JSON list of C-alpha atoms in Angstrom, two decimals:
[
{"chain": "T", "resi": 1, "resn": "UNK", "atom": "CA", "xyz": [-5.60, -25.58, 7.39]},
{"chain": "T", "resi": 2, "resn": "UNK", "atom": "CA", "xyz": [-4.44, -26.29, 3.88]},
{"chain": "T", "resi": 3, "resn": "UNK", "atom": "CA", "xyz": [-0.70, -25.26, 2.46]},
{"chain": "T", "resi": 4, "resn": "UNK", "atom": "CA", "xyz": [-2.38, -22.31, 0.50]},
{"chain": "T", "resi": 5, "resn": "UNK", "atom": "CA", "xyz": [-4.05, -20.69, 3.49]},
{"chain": "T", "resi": 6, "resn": "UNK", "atom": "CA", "xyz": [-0.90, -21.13, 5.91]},
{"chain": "T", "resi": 7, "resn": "UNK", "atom": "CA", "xyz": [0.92, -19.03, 3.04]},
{"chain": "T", "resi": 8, "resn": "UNK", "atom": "CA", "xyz": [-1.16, -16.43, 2.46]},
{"chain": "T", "resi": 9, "resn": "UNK", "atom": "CA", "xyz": [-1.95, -15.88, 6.03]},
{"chain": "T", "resi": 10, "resn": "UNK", "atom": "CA", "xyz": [2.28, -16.41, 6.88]},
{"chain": "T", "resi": 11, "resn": "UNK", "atom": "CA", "xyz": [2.05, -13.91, 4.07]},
{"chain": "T", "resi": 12, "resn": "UNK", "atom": "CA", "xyz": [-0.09, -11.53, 5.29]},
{"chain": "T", "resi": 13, "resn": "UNK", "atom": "CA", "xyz": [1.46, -11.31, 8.63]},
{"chain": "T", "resi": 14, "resn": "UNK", "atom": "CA", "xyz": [4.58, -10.78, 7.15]},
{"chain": "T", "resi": 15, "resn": "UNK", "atom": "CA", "xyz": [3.61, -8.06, 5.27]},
{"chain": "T", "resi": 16, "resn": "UNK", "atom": "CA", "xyz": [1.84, -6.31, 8.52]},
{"chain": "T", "resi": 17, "resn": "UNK", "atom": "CA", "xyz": [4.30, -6.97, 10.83]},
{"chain": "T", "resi": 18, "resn": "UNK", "atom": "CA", "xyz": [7.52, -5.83, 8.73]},
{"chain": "T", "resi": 19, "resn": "UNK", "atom": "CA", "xyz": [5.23, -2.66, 7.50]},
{"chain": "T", "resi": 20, "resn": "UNK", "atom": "CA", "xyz": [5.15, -1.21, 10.61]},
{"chain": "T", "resi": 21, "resn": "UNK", "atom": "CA", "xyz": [8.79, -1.59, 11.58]},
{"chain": "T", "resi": 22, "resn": "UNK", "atom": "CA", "xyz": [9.08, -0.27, 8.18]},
{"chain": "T", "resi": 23, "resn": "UNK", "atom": "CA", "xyz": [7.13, 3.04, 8.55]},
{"chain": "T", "resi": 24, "resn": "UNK", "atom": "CA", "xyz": [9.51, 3.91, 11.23]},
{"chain": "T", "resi": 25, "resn": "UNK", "atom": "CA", "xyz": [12.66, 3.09, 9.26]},
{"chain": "T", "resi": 26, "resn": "UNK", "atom": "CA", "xyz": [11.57, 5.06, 5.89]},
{"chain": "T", "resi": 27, "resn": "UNK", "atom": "CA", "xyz": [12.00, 7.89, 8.04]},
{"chain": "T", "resi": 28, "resn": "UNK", "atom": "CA", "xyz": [14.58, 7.31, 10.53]},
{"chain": "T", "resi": 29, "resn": "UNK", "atom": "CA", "xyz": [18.23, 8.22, 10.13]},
{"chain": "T", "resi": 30, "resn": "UNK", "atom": "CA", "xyz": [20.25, 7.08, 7.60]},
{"chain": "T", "resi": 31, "resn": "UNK", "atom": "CA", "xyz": [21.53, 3.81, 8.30]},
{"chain": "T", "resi": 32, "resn": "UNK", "atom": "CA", "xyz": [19.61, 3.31, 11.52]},
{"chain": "T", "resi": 33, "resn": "UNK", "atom": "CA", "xyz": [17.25, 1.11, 12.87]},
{"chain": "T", "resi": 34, "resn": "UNK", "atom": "CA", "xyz": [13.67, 1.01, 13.12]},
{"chain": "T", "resi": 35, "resn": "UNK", "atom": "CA", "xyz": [14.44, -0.84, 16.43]},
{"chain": "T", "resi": 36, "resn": "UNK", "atom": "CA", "xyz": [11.30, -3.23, 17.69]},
{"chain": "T", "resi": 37, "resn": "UNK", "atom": "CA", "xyz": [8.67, -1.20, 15.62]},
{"chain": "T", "resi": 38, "resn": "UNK", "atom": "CA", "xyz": [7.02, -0.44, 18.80]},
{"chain": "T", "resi": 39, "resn": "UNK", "atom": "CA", "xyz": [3.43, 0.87, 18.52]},
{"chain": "T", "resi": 40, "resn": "UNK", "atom": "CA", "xyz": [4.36, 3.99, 20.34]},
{"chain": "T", "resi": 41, "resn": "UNK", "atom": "CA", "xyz": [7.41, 4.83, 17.75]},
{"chain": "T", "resi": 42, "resn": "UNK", "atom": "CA", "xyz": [4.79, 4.03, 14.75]},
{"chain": "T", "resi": 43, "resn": "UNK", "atom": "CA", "xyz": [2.25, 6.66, 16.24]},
{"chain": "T", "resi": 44, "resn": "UNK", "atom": "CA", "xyz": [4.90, 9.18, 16.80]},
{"chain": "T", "resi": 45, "resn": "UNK", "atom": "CA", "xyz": [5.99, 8.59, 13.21]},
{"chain": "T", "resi": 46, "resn": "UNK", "atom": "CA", "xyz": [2.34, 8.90, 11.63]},
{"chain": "T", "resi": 47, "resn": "UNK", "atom": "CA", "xyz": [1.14, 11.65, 13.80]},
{"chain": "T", "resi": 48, "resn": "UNK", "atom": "CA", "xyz": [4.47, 13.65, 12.83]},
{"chain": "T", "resi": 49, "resn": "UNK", "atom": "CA", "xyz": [3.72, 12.51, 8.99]},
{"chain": "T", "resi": 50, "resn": "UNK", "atom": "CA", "xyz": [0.05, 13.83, 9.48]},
{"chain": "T", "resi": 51, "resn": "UNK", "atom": "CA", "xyz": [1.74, 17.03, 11.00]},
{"chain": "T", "resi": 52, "resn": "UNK", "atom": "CA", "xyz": [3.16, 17.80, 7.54]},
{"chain": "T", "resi": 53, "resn": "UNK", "atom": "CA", "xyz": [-0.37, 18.08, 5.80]},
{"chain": "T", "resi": 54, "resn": "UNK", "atom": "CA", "xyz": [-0.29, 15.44, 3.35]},
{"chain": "T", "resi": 55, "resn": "UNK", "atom": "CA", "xyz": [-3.26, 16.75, 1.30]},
{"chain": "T", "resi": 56, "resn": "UNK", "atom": "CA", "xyz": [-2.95, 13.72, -1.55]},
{"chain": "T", "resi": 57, "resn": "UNK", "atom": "CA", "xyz": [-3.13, 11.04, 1.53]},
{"chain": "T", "resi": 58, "resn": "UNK", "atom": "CA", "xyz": [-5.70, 13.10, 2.94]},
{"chain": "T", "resi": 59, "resn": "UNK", "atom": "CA", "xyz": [-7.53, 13.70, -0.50]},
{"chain": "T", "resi": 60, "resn": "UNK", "atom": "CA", "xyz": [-7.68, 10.00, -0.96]},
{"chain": "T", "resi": 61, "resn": "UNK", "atom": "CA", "xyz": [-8.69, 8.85, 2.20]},
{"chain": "T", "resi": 62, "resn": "UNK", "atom": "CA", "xyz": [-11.96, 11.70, 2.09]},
{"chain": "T", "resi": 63, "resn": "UNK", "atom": "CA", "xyz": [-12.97, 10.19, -1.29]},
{"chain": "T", "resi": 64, "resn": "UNK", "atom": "CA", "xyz": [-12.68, 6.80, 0.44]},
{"chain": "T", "resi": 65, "resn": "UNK", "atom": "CA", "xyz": [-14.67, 7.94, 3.71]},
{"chain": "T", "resi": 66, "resn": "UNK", "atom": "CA", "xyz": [-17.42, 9.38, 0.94]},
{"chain": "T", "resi": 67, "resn": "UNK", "atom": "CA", "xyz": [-17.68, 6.33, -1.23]},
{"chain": "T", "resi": 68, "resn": "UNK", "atom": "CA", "xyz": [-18.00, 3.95, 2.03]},
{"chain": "T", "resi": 69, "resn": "UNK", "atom": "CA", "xyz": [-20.76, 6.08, 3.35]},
{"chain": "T", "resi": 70, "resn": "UNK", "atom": "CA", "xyz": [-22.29, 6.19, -0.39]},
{"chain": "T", "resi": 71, "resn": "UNK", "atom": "CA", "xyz": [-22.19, 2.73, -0.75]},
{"chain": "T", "resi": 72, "resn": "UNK", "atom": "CA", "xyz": [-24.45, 1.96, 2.75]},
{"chain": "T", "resi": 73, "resn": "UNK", "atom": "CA", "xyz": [-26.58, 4.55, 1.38]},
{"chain": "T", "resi": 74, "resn": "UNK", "atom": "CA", "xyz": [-27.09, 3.34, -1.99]},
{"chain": "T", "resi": 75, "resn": "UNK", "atom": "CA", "xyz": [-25.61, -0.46, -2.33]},
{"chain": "T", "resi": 76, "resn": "UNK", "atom": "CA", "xyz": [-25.96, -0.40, -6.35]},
{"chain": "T", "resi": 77, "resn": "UNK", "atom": "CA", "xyz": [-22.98, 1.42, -5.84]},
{"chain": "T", "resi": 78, "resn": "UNK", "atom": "CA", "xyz": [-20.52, -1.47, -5.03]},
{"chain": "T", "resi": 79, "resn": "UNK", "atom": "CA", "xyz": [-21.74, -3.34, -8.20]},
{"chain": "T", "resi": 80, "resn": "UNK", "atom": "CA", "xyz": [-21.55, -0.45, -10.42]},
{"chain": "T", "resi": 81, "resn": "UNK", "atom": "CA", "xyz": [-17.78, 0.16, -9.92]},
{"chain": "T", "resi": 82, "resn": "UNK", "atom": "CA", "xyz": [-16.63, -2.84, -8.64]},
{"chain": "T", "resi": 83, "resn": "UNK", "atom": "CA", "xyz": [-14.46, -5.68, -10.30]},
{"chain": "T", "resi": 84, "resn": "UNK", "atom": "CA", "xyz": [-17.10, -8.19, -12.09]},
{"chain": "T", "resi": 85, "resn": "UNK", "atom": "CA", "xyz": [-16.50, -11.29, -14.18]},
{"chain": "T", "resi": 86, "resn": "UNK", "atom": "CA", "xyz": [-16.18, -10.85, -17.21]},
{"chain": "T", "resi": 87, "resn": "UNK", "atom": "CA", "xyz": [-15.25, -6.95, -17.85]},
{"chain": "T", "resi": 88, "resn": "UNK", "atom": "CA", "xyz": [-12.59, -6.78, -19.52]},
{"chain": "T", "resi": 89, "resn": "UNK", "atom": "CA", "xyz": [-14.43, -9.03, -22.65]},
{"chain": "T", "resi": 90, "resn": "UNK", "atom": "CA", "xyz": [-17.17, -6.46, -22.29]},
{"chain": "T", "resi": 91, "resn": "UNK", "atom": "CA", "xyz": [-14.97, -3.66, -22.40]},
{"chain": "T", "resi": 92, "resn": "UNK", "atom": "CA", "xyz": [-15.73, -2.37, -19.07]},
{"chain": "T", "resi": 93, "resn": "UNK", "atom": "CA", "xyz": [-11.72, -1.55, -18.42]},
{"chain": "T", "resi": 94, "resn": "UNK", "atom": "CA", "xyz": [-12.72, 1.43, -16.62]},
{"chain": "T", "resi": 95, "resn": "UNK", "atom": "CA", "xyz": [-13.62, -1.02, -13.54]},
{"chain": "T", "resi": 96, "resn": "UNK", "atom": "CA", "xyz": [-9.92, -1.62, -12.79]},
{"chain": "T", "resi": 97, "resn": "UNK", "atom": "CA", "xyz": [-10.06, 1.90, -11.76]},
{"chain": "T", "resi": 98, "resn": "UNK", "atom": "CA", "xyz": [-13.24, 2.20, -10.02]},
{"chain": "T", "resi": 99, "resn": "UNK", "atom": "CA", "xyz": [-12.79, -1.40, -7.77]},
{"chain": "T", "resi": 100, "resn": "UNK", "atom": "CA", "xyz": [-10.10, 0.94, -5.99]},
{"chain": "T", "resi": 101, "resn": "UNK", "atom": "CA", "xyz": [-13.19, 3.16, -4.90]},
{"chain": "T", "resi": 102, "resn": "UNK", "atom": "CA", "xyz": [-15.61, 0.43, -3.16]},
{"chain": "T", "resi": 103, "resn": "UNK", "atom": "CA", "xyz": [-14.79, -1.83, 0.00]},
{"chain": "T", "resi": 104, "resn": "UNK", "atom": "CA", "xyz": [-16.83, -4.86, -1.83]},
{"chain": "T", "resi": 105, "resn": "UNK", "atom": "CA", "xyz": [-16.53, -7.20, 1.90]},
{"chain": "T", "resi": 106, "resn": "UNK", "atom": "CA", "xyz": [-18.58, -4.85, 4.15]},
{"chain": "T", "resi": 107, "resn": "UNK", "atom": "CA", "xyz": [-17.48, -3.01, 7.23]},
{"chain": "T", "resi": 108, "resn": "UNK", "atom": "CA", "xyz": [-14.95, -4.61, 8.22]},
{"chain": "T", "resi": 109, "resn": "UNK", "atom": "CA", "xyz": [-12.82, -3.84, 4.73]},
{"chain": "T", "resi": 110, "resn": "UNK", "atom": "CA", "xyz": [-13.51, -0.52, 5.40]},
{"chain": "T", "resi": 111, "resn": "UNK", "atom": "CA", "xyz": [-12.40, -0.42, 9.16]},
{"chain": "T", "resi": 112, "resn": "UNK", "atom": "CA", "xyz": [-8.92, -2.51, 7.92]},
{"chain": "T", "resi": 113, "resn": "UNK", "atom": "CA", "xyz": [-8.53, -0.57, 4.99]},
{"chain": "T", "resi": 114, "resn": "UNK", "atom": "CA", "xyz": [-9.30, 3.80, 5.26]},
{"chain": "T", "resi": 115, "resn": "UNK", "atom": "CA", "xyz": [-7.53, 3.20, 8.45]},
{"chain": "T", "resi": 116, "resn": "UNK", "atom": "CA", "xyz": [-4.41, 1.49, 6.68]},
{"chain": "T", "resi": 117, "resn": "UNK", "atom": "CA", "xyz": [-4.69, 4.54, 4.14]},
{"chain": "T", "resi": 118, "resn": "UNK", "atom": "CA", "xyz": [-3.88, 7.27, 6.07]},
{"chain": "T", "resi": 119, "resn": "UNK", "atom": "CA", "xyz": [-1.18, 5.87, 8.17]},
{"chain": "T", "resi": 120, "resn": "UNK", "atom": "CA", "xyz": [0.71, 4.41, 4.90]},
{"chain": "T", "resi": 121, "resn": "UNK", "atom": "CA", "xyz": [-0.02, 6.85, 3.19]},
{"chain": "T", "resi": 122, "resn": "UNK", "atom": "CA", "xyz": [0.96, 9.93, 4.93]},
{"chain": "T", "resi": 123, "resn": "UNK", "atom": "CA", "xyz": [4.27, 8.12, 5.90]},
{"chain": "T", "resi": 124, "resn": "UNK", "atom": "CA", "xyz": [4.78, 7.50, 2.11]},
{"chain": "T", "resi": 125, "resn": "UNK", "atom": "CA", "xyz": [3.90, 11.08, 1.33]},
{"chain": "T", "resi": 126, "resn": "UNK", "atom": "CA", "xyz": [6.70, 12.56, 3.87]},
{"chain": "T", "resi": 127, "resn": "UNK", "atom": "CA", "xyz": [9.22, 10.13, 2.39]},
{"chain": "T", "resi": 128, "resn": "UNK", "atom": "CA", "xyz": [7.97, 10.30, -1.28]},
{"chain": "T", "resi": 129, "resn": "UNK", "atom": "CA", "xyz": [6.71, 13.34, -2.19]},
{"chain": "T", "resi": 130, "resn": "UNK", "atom": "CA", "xyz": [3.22, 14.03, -3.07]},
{"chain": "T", "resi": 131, "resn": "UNK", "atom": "CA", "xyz": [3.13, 13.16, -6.54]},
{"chain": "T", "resi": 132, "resn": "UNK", "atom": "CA", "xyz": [4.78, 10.13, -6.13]},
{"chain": "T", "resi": 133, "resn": "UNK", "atom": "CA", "xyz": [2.71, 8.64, -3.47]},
{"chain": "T", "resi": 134, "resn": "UNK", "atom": "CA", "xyz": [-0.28, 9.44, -5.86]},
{"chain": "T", "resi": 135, "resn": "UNK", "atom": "CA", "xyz": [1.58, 8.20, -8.77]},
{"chain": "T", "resi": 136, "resn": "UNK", "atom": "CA", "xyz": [2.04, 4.66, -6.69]},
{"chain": "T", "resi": 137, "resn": "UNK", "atom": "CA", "xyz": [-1.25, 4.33, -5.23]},
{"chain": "T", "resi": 138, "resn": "UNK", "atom": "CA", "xyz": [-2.80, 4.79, -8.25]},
{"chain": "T", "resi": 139, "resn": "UNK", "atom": "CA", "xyz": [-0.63, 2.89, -10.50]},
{"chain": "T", "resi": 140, "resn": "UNK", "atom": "CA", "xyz": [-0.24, 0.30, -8.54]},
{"chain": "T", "resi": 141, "resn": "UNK", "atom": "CA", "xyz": [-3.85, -0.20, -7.05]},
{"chain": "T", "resi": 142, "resn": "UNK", "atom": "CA", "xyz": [-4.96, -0.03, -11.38]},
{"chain": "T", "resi": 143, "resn": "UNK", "atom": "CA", "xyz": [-2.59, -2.75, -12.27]},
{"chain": "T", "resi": 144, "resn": "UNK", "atom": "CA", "xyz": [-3.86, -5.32, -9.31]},
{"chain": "T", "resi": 145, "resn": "UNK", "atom": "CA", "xyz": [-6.76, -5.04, -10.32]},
{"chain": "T", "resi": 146, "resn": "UNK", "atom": "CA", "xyz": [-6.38, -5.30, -14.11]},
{"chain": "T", "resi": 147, "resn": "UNK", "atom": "CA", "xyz": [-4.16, -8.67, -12.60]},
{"chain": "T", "resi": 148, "resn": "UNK", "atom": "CA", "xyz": [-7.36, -9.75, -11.05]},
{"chain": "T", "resi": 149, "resn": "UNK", "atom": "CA", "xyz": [-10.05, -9.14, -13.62]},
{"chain": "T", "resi": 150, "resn": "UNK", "atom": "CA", "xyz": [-7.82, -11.12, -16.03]},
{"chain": "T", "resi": 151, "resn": "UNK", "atom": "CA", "xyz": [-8.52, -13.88, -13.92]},
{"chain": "T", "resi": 152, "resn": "UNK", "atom": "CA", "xyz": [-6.82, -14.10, -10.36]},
{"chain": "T", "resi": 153, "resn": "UNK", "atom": "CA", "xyz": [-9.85, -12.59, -9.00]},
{"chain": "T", "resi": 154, "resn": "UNK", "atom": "CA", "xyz": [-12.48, -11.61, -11.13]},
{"chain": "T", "resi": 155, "resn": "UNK", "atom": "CA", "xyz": [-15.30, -10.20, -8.92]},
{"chain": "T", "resi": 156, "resn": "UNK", "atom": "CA", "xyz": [-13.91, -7.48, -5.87]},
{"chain": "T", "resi": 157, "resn": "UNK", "atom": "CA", "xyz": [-13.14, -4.27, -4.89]},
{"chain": "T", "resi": 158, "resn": "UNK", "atom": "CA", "xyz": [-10.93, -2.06, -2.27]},
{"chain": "T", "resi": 159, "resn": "UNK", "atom": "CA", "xyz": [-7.92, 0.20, -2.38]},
{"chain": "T", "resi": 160, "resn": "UNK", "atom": "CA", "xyz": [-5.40, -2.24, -0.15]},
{"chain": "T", "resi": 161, "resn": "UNK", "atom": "CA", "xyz": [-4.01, -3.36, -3.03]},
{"chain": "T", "resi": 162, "resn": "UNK", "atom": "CA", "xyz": [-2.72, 0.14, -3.65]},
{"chain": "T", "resi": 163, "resn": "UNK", "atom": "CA", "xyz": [-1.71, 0.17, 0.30]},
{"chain": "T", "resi": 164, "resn": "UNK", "atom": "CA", "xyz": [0.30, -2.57, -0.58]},
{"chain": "T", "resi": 165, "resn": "UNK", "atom": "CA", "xyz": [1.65, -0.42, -3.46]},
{"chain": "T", "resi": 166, "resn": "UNK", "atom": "CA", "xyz": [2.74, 2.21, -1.13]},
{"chain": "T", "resi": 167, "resn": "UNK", "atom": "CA", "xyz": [4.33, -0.45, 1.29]},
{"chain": "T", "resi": 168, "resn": "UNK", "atom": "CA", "xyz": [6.47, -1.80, -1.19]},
{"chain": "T", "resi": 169, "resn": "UNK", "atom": "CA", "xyz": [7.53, 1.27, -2.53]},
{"chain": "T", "resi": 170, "resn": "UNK", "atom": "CA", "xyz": [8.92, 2.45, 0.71]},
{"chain": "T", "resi": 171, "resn": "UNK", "atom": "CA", "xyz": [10.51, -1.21, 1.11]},
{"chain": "T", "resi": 172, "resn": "UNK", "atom": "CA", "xyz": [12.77, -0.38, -2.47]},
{"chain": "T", "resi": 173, "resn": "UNK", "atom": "CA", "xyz": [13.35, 2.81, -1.24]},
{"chain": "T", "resi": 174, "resn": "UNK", "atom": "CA", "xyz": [15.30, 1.43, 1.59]},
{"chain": "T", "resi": 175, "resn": "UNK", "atom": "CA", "xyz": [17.27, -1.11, 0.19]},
{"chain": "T", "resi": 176, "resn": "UNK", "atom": "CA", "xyz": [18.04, 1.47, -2.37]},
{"chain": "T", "resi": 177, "resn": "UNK", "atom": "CA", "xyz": [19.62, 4.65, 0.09]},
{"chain": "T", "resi": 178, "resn": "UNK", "atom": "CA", "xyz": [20.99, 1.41, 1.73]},
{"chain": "T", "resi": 179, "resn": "UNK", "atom": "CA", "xyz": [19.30, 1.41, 4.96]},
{"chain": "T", "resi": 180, "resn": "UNK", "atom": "CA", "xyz": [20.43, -3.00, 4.99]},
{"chain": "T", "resi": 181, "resn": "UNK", "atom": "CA", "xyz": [24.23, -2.17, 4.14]},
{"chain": "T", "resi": 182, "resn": "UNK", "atom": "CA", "xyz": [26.88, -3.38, 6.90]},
{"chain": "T", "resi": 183, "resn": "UNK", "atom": "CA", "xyz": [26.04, -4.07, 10.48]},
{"chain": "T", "resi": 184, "resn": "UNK", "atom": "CA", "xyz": [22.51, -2.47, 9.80]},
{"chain": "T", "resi": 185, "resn": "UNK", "atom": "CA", "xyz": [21.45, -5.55, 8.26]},
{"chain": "T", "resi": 186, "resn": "UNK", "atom": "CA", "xyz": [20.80, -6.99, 11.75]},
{"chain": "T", "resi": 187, "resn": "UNK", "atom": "CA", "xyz": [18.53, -4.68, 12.69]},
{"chain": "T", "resi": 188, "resn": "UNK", "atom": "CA", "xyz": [16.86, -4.00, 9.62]},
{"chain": "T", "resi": 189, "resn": "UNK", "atom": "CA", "xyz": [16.72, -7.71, 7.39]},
{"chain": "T", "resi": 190, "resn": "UNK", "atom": "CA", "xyz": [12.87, -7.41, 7.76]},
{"chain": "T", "resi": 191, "resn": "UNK", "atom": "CA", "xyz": [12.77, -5.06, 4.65]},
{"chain": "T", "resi": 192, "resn": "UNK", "atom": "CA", "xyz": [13.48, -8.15, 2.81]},
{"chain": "T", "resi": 193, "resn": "UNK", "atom": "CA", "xyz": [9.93, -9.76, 3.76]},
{"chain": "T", "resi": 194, "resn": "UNK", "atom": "CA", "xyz": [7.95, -7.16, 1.70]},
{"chain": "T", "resi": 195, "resn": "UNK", "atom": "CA", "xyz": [9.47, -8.29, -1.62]},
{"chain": "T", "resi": 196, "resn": "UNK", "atom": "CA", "xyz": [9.38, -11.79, -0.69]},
{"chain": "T", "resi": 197, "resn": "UNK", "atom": "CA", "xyz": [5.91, -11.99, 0.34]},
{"chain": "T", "resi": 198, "resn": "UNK", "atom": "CA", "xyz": [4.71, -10.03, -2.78]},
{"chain": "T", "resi": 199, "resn": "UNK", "atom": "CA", "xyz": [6.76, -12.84, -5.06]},
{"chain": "T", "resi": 200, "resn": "UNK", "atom": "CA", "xyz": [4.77, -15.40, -3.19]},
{"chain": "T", "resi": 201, "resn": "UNK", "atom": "CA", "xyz": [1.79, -13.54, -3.32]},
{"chain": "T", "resi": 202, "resn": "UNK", "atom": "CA", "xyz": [1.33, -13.13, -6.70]},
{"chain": "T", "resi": 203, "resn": "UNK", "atom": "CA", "xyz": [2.63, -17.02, -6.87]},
{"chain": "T", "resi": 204, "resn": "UNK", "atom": "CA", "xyz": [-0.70, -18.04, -4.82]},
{"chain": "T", "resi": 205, "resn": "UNK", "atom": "CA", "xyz": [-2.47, -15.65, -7.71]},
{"chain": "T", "resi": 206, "resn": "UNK", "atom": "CA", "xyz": [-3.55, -13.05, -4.73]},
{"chain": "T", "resi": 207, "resn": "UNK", "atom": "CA", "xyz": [-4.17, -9.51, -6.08]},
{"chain": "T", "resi": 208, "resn": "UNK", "atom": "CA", "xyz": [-2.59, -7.94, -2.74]},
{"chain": "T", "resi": 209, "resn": "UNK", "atom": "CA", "xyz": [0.67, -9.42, -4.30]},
{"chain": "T", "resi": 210, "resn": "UNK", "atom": "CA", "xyz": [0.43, -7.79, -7.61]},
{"chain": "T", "resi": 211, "resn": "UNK", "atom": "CA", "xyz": [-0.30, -4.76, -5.55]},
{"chain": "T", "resi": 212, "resn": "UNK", "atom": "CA", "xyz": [3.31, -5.30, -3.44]},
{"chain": "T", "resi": 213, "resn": "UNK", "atom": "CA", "xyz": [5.23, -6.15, -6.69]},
{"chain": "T", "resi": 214, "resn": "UNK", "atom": "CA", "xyz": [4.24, -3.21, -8.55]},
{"chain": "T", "resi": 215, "resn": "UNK", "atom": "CA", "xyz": [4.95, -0.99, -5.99]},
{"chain": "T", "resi": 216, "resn": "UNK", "atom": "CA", "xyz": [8.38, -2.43, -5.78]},
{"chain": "T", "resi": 217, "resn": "UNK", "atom": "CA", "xyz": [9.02, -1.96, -9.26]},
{"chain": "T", "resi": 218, "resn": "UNK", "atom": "CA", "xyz": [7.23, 1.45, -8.78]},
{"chain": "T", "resi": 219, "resn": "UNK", "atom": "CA", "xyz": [9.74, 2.27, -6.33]},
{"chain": "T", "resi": 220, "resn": "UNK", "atom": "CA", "xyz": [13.06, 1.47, -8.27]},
{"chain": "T", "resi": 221, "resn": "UNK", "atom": "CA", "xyz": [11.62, 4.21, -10.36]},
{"chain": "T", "resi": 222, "resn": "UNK", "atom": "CA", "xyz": [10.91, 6.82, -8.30]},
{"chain": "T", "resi": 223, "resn": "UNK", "atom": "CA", "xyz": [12.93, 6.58, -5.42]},
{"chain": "T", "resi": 224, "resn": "UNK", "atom": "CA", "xyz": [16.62, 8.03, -6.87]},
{"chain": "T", "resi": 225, "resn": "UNK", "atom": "CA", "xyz": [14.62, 10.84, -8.17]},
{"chain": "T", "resi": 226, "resn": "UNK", "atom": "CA", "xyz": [12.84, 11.21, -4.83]},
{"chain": "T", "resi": 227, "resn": "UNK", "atom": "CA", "xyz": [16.51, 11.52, -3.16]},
{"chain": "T", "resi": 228, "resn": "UNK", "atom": "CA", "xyz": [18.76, 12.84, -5.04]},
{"chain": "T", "resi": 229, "resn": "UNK", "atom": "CA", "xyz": [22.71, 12.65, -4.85]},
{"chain": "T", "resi": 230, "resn": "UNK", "atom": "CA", "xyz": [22.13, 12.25, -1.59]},
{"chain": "T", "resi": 231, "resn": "UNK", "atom": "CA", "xyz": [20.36, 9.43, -1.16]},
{"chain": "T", "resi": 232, "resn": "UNK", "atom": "CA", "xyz": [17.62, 10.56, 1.20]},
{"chain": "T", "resi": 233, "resn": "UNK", "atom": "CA", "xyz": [14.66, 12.35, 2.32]},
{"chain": "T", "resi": 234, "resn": "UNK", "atom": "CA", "xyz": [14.16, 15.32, 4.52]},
{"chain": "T", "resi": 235, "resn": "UNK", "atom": "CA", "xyz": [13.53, 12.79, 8.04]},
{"chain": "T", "resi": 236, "resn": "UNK", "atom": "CA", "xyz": [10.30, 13.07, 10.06]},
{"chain": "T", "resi": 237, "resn": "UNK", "atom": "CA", "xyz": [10.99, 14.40, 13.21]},
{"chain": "T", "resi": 238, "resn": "UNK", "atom": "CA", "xyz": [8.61, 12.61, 15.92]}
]
């Protein structure tokens, strides 16, 4: 295995394994701990997130669901709006927004990524707000894949790049209400691991990095807004 594959796949299970211990955090107490990020607390958290209707996570994830069964249907439709070499010379821009709609690696994109959607998603919704999360997903998602039709990876498609954007928003969020202040650092120093693996992400020239980084900067942005003088959001009550 060469030194770029052990980092992006040290990367990648970085990036899993802290975002589920961090889906229960972004909505636990403040200054608590998101403990061992057992898979029982994450589905408590993301069925009591679904609970709370979040109609932009569950907009996006129906448009998803459609263009996955469109494009088995009718495969032109994966080249038509996916990434392709050479776009942006052409002026084909418009495919940094459309590669978000297409799972360009089959089946098995899909069943990691609609999945991955809705869980992130609806947690970021509760935490965020609506418009926010869409705001994120969106921005984010467009701006990994103008990264990668610049040149990182020309030819693609899929929305965990914005999933990614979501994740790293919630990451910023808390370090900012200050969820890693005193002894909860202990418990809670895996926050850390989102920024860091979207820095060396985006240093291997992997799009799923741009997607972290932006929504890190994303989140610096929108989380104060999102919390006010308080610092946090309403919690989600498993």
């Amino acid at each position: 295995m060469s030194p770029h594959e052990i980092g992006l796949y040290a990367s990648a299970a970085a990036v899993v394994g802290s975002g589920l211990r961090l889906l229960v955090l972004a909505v636990g107490p403040a200054g608590g701990s998101a403990a061992a990020g057992r898979p029982g607390e994450v589905l408590a958290v993301v069925r009591a997130a679904l609970a709370r209707r979040p109609w932009v996570t569950v907009t996006l994830f129906a448009v998803m669901a459609v263009l996955a069964v469109l494009q088995y249907a009718v495969p032109a439709v994966v080249d038509d709006l996916m990434r392709q070499p050479g776009a942006l010379s052409d002026g084909q821009w418009w495919r940094a927004g459309t590669a978000l709609l297409v799972q360009s690696s089959g089946l098995g994109q899909i069943a990691m990524n609609l999945p991955a959607l809705l869980v992130v998603g609806a947690v970021a919704e509760a935490v965020l707000g609506w418009w926010r999360t869409l705001a994120v997903f969106l921005v984010s998602g467009v701006l990994a894949h103008v990264v990668s039709l610049a040149g990182w990876s020309p030819r693609g498609g899929g929305d965990s790049v914005a999933v990614c954007g979501l994740l790293g928003a919630l990451a910023v969020t808390c370090l900012l209400r200050g969820d890693l202040r005193g002894p909860a650092f202990k418990a809670n120093w895996f926050v850390l691991l989102v920024p860091a693996a979207a820095l060396v992400l985006c240093a291997m020239e992997n799009n799923h990095g741009a997607g972290l980084l932006a929504g890190c900067l994303l989140g610096l942005a929108v989380a104060p807004g999102t919390f006010g003088t308080a610092g946090r959001s309403q919690p989600v009550t498993p």
